[in-house]
Amino acid sequence: DQQVKQNSPSLSVQEGRISILNCDYTNSMFDYFLWYKKYPAEGPTFLISISSIKDKNEDGRFTVFLNKSAKHLSLHIVPSQPGDSAVYFCAAKPGYSTLTFGKGTMLLVSP
Amino acid sequence: EAGVTQSPTHLIKTRGQQATLRCSPISGHTSVYWYQQALGLGLQFLLWYDEGEERNRGNFPPRFSGRQFPNYSSELNVNALELEDSALYLCASSPTGGGGIYGYTFGSGTRLTVV
């Protein structure tokens, strides 16, 4: 039972364009939604998050959108840079509990 | 400030043996989490320790066990190793309470290879 789903294993984007990574969830008890970025041979690093009471959160080039009725969130990266090439994990959790991760989407930004 | 440190970086074991993985959280963090990342899969939750107590356990067999020490460091033990246990094992830490909207800080992981 996969509660957090990232249906696109990979995404290729040209430098300067927008990258949109998508994530769907099934558990309506999730309170927090987070995006992590992972480079090979490193641990995931926190990127941006949003609570269930909001529908948008922005931090520089990164914006996360939450659509609770559709149980869908997305991460927008504008403009995309080659250094953004990494695996992006969507994760979610109810209040006092543990993060459930999706399988990740590998983003490749080409010059 | 030191991040989450894990040791060893790499570990090679024979099927049937036991593996012990170690994790030191960020200073001031009392929660430690263990995740397994097997090839082609996402991060699968293993164990959560908070204030020395096991708070939650993922869907893994009992041969995966661990503990948290008084200084909040933690170790993960995997008994009777199977080939399918080959994976990257990630440790993370957070302040007590599950991390909230800021989530966890991860270490770089221990790559366990079972031959």
mmCIF file of C-alpha atoms in Angstrom:
data_model
loop_
_atom_site.group_PDB
_atom_site.id
_atom_site.type_symbol
_atom_site.label_atom_id
_atom_site.label_comp_id
_atom_site.label_asym_id
_atom_site.label_seq_id
_atom_site.Cartn_x
_atom_site.Cartn_y
_atom_site.Cartn_z
ATOM 1 C CA ASP A 1 0.000 0.000 0.000
ATOM 2 C CA GLN A 2 1.896 2.997 -1.303
ATOM 3 C CA GLN A 3 0.593 6.082 0.477
ATOM 4 C CA VAL A 4 2.899 8.490 -1.362
ATOM 5 C CA LYS A 5 3.328 8.042 -5.092
ATOM 6 C CA GLN A 6 5.667 9.660 -7.562
ATOM 7 C CA ASN A 7 4.550 8.285 -10.890
ATOM 8 C CA SER A 8 7.335 9.756 -13.005
ATOM 9 C CA PRO A 9 10.646 7.944 -12.444
ATOM 10 C CA SER A 10 12.502 10.580 -14.438
ATOM 11 C CA LEU A 11 12.176 14.039 -15.937
ATOM 12 C CA SER A 12 14.425 15.879 -18.391
ATOM 13 C CA VAL A 13 14.369 19.665 -18.657
ATOM 14 C CA GLN A 14 16.520 22.264 -20.371
ATOM 15 C CA GLU A 15 18.418 24.795 -18.323
ATOM 16 C CA GLY A 16 16.372 27.929 -17.675
ATOM 17 C CA ARG A 17 13.020 26.213 -18.151
ATOM 18 C CA ILE A 18 10.553 25.167 -15.449
ATOM 19 C CA SER A 19 10.773 21.749 -13.809
ATOM 20 C CA ILE A 20 7.532 20.359 -12.383
ATOM 21 C CA LEU A 21 7.698 17.299 -10.164
ATOM 22 C CA ASN A 22 4.465 15.673 -9.087
ATOM 23 C CA CYS A 23 3.371 13.624 -6.110
ATOM 24 C CA ASP A 24 0.077 11.999 -5.133
ATOM 25 C CA TYR A 25 -0.937 10.729 -1.711
ATOM 26 C CA THR A 26 -3.769 8.675 -0.298
ATOM 27 C CA ASN A 27 -3.681 9.332 3.455
ATOM 28 C CA SER A 28 -5.951 12.246 4.392
ATOM 29 C CA MET A 29 -4.310 12.350 7.850
ATOM 30 C CA PHE A 30 -1.056 13.778 6.486
ATOM 31 C CA ASP A 31 -0.330 17.176 8.056
ATOM 32 C CA TYR A 32 3.045 17.979 6.534
ATOM 33 C CA PHE A 33 4.448 17.498 3.066
ATOM 34 C CA LEU A 34 8.132 17.790 2.296
ATOM 35 C CA TRP A 35 10.473 17.584 -0.650
ATOM 36 C CA TYR A 36 13.973 16.216 -0.351
ATOM 37 C CA LYS A 37 16.784 16.255 -2.878
ATOM 38 C CA LYS A 38 19.364 13.500 -3.106
ATOM 39 C CA TYR A 39 22.666 13.330 -4.916
ATOM 40 C CA PRO A 40 24.412 9.974 -5.441
ATOM 41 C CA ALA A 41 26.398 8.735 -2.429
ATOM 42 C CA GLU A 42 24.841 11.393 -0.195
ATOM 43 C CA GLY A 43 21.888 11.425 2.166
ATOM 44 C CA PRO A 44 18.698 13.274 1.208
ATOM 45 C CA THR A 45 18.667 16.990 2.036
ATOM 46 C CA PHE A 46 15.565 18.943 2.975
ATOM 47 C CA LEU A 47 14.397 21.308 0.256
ATOM 48 C CA ILE A 48 11.005 22.787 1.054
ATOM 49 C CA SER A 49 7.822 21.876 2.902
ATOM 50 C CA ILE A 50 4.197 22.838 3.304
ATOM 51 C CA SER A 51 1.591 22.239 5.970
ATOM 52 C CA SER A 52 -1.893 21.025 5.170
ATOM 53 C CA ILE A 53 -3.406 24.396 6.078
ATOM 54 C CA LYS A 54 -1.669 26.103 3.162
ATOM 55 C CA ASP A 55 -1.835 25.616 -0.586
ATOM 56 C CA LYS A 56 1.447 27.234 -1.603
ATOM 57 C CA ASN A 57 4.884 27.815 -0.180
ATOM 58 C CA GLU A 58 7.721 29.557 -1.952
ATOM 59 C CA ASP A 59 11.445 29.661 -1.276
ATOM 60 C CA GLY A 60 13.564 31.294 -3.944
ATOM 61 C CA ARG A 61 13.416 29.213 -7.124
ATOM 62 C CA PHE A 62 11.366 26.505 -5.423
ATOM 63 C CA THR A 63 7.599 26.537 -4.961
ATOM 64 C CA VAL A 64 5.450 23.739 -3.588
ATOM 65 C CA PHE A 65 1.734 23.591 -4.350
ATOM 66 C CA LEU A 66 -0.755 21.500 -2.391
ATOM 67 C CA ASN A 67 -4.186 20.497 -3.703
ATOM 68 C CA LYS A 68 -5.872 18.707 -0.818
ATOM 69 C CA SER A 69 -9.063 17.879 -2.655
ATOM 70 C CA ALA A 70 -7.043 16.059 -5.322
ATOM 71 C CA LYS A 71 -4.506 14.743 -2.775
ATOM 72 C CA HIS A 72 -1.777 16.082 -5.012
ATOM 73 C CA LEU A 73 1.288 18.209 -4.543
ATOM 74 C CA SER A 74 3.866 19.494 -6.938
ATOM 75 C CA LEU A 75 7.302 21.090 -6.791
ATOM 76 C CA HIS A 76 8.135 23.821 -9.296
ATOM 77 C CA ILE A 77 11.728 24.832 -9.944
ATOM 78 C CA VAL A 78 12.160 28.048 -11.906
ATOM 79 C CA PRO A 79 14.561 28.545 -13.565
ATOM 80 C CA SER A 80 16.069 25.073 -13.603
ATOM 81 C CA GLN A 81 19.857 24.816 -13.353
ATOM 82 C CA PRO A 82 22.214 21.905 -14.131
ATOM 83 C CA GLY A 83 23.066 21.714 -10.416
ATOM 84 C CA ASP A 84 19.433 20.825 -9.757
ATOM 85 C CA SER A 85 20.017 17.442 -11.394
ATOM 86 C CA ALA A 86 19.324 14.941 -8.620
ATOM 87 C CA VAL A 87 16.665 12.560 -7.335
ATOM 88 C CA TYR A 88 13.734 14.346 -5.700
ATOM 89 C CA PHE A 89 11.691 12.608 -3.044
ATOM 90 C CA CYS A 90 8.238 13.626 -1.943
ATOM 91 C CA ALA A 91 7.437 12.784 1.690
ATOM 92 C CA ALA A 92 4.496 13.244 4.022
ATOM 93 C CA LYS A 93 3.605 12.666 7.662
ATOM 94 C CA PRO A 94 0.773 13.032 10.152
ATOM 95 C CA GLY A 95 1.651 15.223 13.134
ATOM 96 C CA TYR A 96 3.597 13.042 15.570
ATOM 97 C CA SER A 97 4.719 10.253 13.321
ATOM 98 C CA THR A 98 7.272 9.323 10.717
ATOM 99 C CA LEU A 99 7.798 10.447 7.154
ATOM 100 C CA THR A 100 6.482 8.267 4.346
ATOM 101 C CA PHE A 101 8.482 8.697 1.150
ATOM 102 C CA GLY A 102 7.693 8.233 -2.497
ATOM 103 C CA LYS A 103 10.046 6.325 -4.786
ATOM 104 C CA GLY A 104 11.613 9.480 -6.153
ATOM 105 C CA THR A 105 11.897 11.254 -9.497
ATOM 106 C CA MET A 106 15.281 11.675 -11.148
ATOM 107 C CA LEU A 107 15.567 15.180 -12.596
ATOM 108 C CA LEU A 108 18.109 15.857 -15.315
ATOM 109 C CA VAL A 109 18.673 19.473 -16.279
ATOM 110 C CA SER A 110 20.710 19.805 -19.440
ATOM 111 C CA PRO A 111 22.664 22.939 -20.424
ATOM 112 C CA GLU B 1 28.029 22.013 13.851
ATOM 113 C CA ALA B 2 28.479 18.360 12.968
ATOM 114 C CA GLY B 3 25.695 16.755 10.974
ATOM 115 C CA VAL B 4 24.333 13.244 11.320
ATOM 116 C CA THR B 5 27.234 10.821 11.162
ATOM 117 C CA GLN B 6 26.975 7.179 10.205
ATOM 118 C CA SER B 7 29.522 4.408 10.387
ATOM 119 C CA PRO B 8 30.781 2.469 8.648
ATOM 120 C CA THR B 9 30.389 3.985 5.195
ATOM 121 C CA HIS B 10 30.511 0.586 3.545
ATOM 122 C CA LEU B 11 29.981 -2.864 4.988
ATOM 123 C CA ILE B 12 30.307 -6.222 3.280
ATOM 124 C CA LYS B 13 28.870 -9.256 5.012
ATOM 125 C CA THR B 14 28.176 -12.861 4.182
ATOM 126 C CA ARG B 15 24.658 -14.234 4.092
ATOM 127 C CA GLY B 16 23.621 -15.421 7.560
ATOM 128 C CA GLN B 17 25.957 -13.062 9.418
ATOM 129 C CA GLN B 18 24.961 -10.096 11.549
ATOM 130 C CA ALA B 19 25.521 -6.433 10.687
ATOM 131 C CA THR B 20 25.691 -3.490 13.093
ATOM 132 C CA LEU B 21 25.296 0.037 11.798
ATOM 133 C CA ARG B 22 25.840 3.134 13.924
ATOM 134 C CA CYS B 23 24.458 6.645 13.907
ATOM 135 C CA SER B 24 25.203 9.840 15.834
ATOM 136 C CA PRO B 25 22.494 12.490 15.628
ATOM 137 C CA ILE B 26 22.921 16.224 15.471
ATOM 138 C CA SER B 27 23.656 17.664 18.887
ATOM 139 C CA GLY B 28 20.380 18.490 20.619
ATOM 140 C CA HIS B 29 18.325 16.100 18.515
ATOM 141 C CA THR B 30 16.684 13.311 20.488
ATOM 142 C CA SER B 31 14.820 11.495 17.700
ATOM 143 C CA VAL B 32 16.612 9.052 15.433
ATOM 144 C CA TYR B 33 15.100 7.367 12.390
ATOM 145 C CA TRP B 34 16.353 4.497 10.261
ATOM 146 C CA TYR B 35 15.399 4.029 6.610
ATOM 147 C CA GLN B 36 16.358 1.460 4.010
ATOM 148 C CA GLN B 37 16.832 2.414 0.374
ATOM 149 C CA ALA B 38 17.031 -0.684 -1.760
ATOM 150 C CA LEU B 39 17.715 -0.505 -5.482
ATOM 151 C CA GLY B 40 14.729 0.843 -7.377
ATOM 152 C CA LEU B 41 12.762 1.561 -4.246
ATOM 153 C CA GLY B 42 12.184 4.697 -2.258
ATOM 154 C CA LEU B 43 13.094 5.161 1.350
ATOM 155 C CA GLN B 44 11.413 2.471 3.421
ATOM 156 C CA PHE B 45 10.901 3.328 7.091
ATOM 157 C CA LEU B 46 12.538 0.910 9.534
ATOM 158 C CA LEU B 47 12.611 2.291 13.081
ATOM 159 C CA TRP B 48 12.065 5.461 15.084
ATOM 160 C CA TYR B 49 13.632 6.116 18.471
ATOM 161 C CA ASP B 50 12.778 9.111 20.601
ATOM 162 C CA GLU B 51 14.171 9.803 24.067
ATOM 163 C CA GLY B 52 15.553 6.273 24.266
ATOM 164 C CA GLU B 53 12.271 4.540 23.449
ATOM 165 C CA GLU B 54 11.181 2.799 20.255
ATOM 166 C CA ARG B 55 8.242 4.886 19.002
ATOM 167 C CA ASN B 56 7.390 3.186 15.747
ATOM 168 C CA ARG B 57 8.478 0.319 13.580
ATOM 169 C CA GLY B 58 8.090 -0.210 9.863
ATOM 170 C CA ASN B 59 7.012 -3.354 8.054
ATOM 171 C CA PHE B 60 10.266 -5.274 8.446
ATOM 172 C CA PRO B 61 10.930 -8.659 10.048
ATOM 173 C CA PRO B 62 12.094 -8.888 13.691
ATOM 174 C CA ARG B 63 15.666 -9.640 12.639
ATOM 175 C CA PHE B 64 15.896 -5.878 12.061
ATOM 176 C CA SER B 65 16.316 -4.335 15.486
ATOM 177 C CA GLY B 66 18.020 -1.421 17.123
ATOM 178 C CA ARG B 67 18.405 0.701 20.153
ATOM 179 C CA GLN B 68 19.079 4.246 21.243
ATOM 180 C CA PHE B 69 21.682 5.042 23.845
ATOM 181 C CA PRO B 70 21.499 7.669 26.633
ATOM 182 C CA ASN B 71 23.534 10.075 24.478
ATOM 183 C CA TYR B 72 20.854 9.626 21.738
ATOM 184 C CA SER B 73 23.167 7.808 19.356
ATOM 185 C CA SER B 74 21.691 4.691 17.851
ATOM 186 C CA GLU B 75 22.605 1.404 16.298
ATOM 187 C CA LEU B 76 20.748 -0.789 13.849
ATOM 188 C CA ASN B 77 21.295 -4.530 13.973
ATOM 189 C CA VAL B 78 20.383 -6.858 11.164
ATOM 190 C CA ASN B 79 20.580 -10.546 12.037
ATOM 191 C CA ALA B 80 20.643 -13.555 9.729
ATOM 192 C CA LEU B 81 21.510 -11.405 6.727
ATOM 193 C CA GLU B 82 19.859 -12.186 3.420
ATOM 194 C CA LEU B 83 20.955 -11.098 -0.035
ATOM 195 C CA GLU B 84 17.876 -8.836 -0.265
ATOM 196 C CA ASP B 85 19.160 -6.834 2.716
ATOM 197 C CA SER B 86 21.755 -5.274 0.434
ATOM 198 C CA ALA B 87 20.818 -1.599 0.438
ATOM 199 C CA LEU B 88 21.731 1.882 1.559
ATOM 200 C CA TYR B 89 20.754 2.356 5.196
ATOM 201 C CA LEU B 90 20.052 5.944 6.106
ATOM 202 C CA CYS B 91 19.880 7.411 9.562
ATOM 203 C CA ALA B 92 18.197 10.741 10.265
ATOM 204 C CA SER B 93 17.613 12.871 13.326
ATOM 205 C CA SER B 94 15.261 15.609 14.464
ATOM 206 C CA PRO B 95 14.320 17.409 17.628
ATOM 207 C CA THR B 96 11.825 15.442 19.675
ATOM 208 C CA GLY B 97 8.290 15.384 18.377
ATOM 209 C CA GLY B 98 8.832 13.909 14.951
ATOM 210 C CA GLY B 99 10.408 16.851 13.178
ATOM 211 C CA GLY B 100 7.252 18.736 12.244
ATOM 212 C CA ILE B 101 7.358 20.801 9.098
ATOM 213 C CA TYR B 102 11.162 20.836 9.014
ATOM 214 C CA GLY B 103 11.468 17.095 8.693
ATOM 215 C CA TYR B 104 14.686 15.292 9.396
ATOM 216 C CA THR B 105 18.382 15.743 8.764
ATOM 217 C CA PHE B 106 19.888 12.701 7.108
ATOM 218 C CA GLY B 107 23.330 11.197 7.269
ATOM 219 C CA SER B 108 25.154 9.969 4.188
ATOM 220 C CA GLY B 109 24.236 6.368 4.855
ATOM 221 C CA THR B 110 25.882 2.971 5.212
ATOM 222 C CA ARG B 111 26.057 0.862 2.069
ATOM 223 C CA LEU B 112 25.503 -2.750 3.169
ATOM 224 C CA THR B 113 26.350 -5.465 0.697
ATOM 225 C CA VAL B 114 25.446 -9.056 1.487
ATOM 226 C CA VAL B 115 27.283 -11.718 -0.519
#
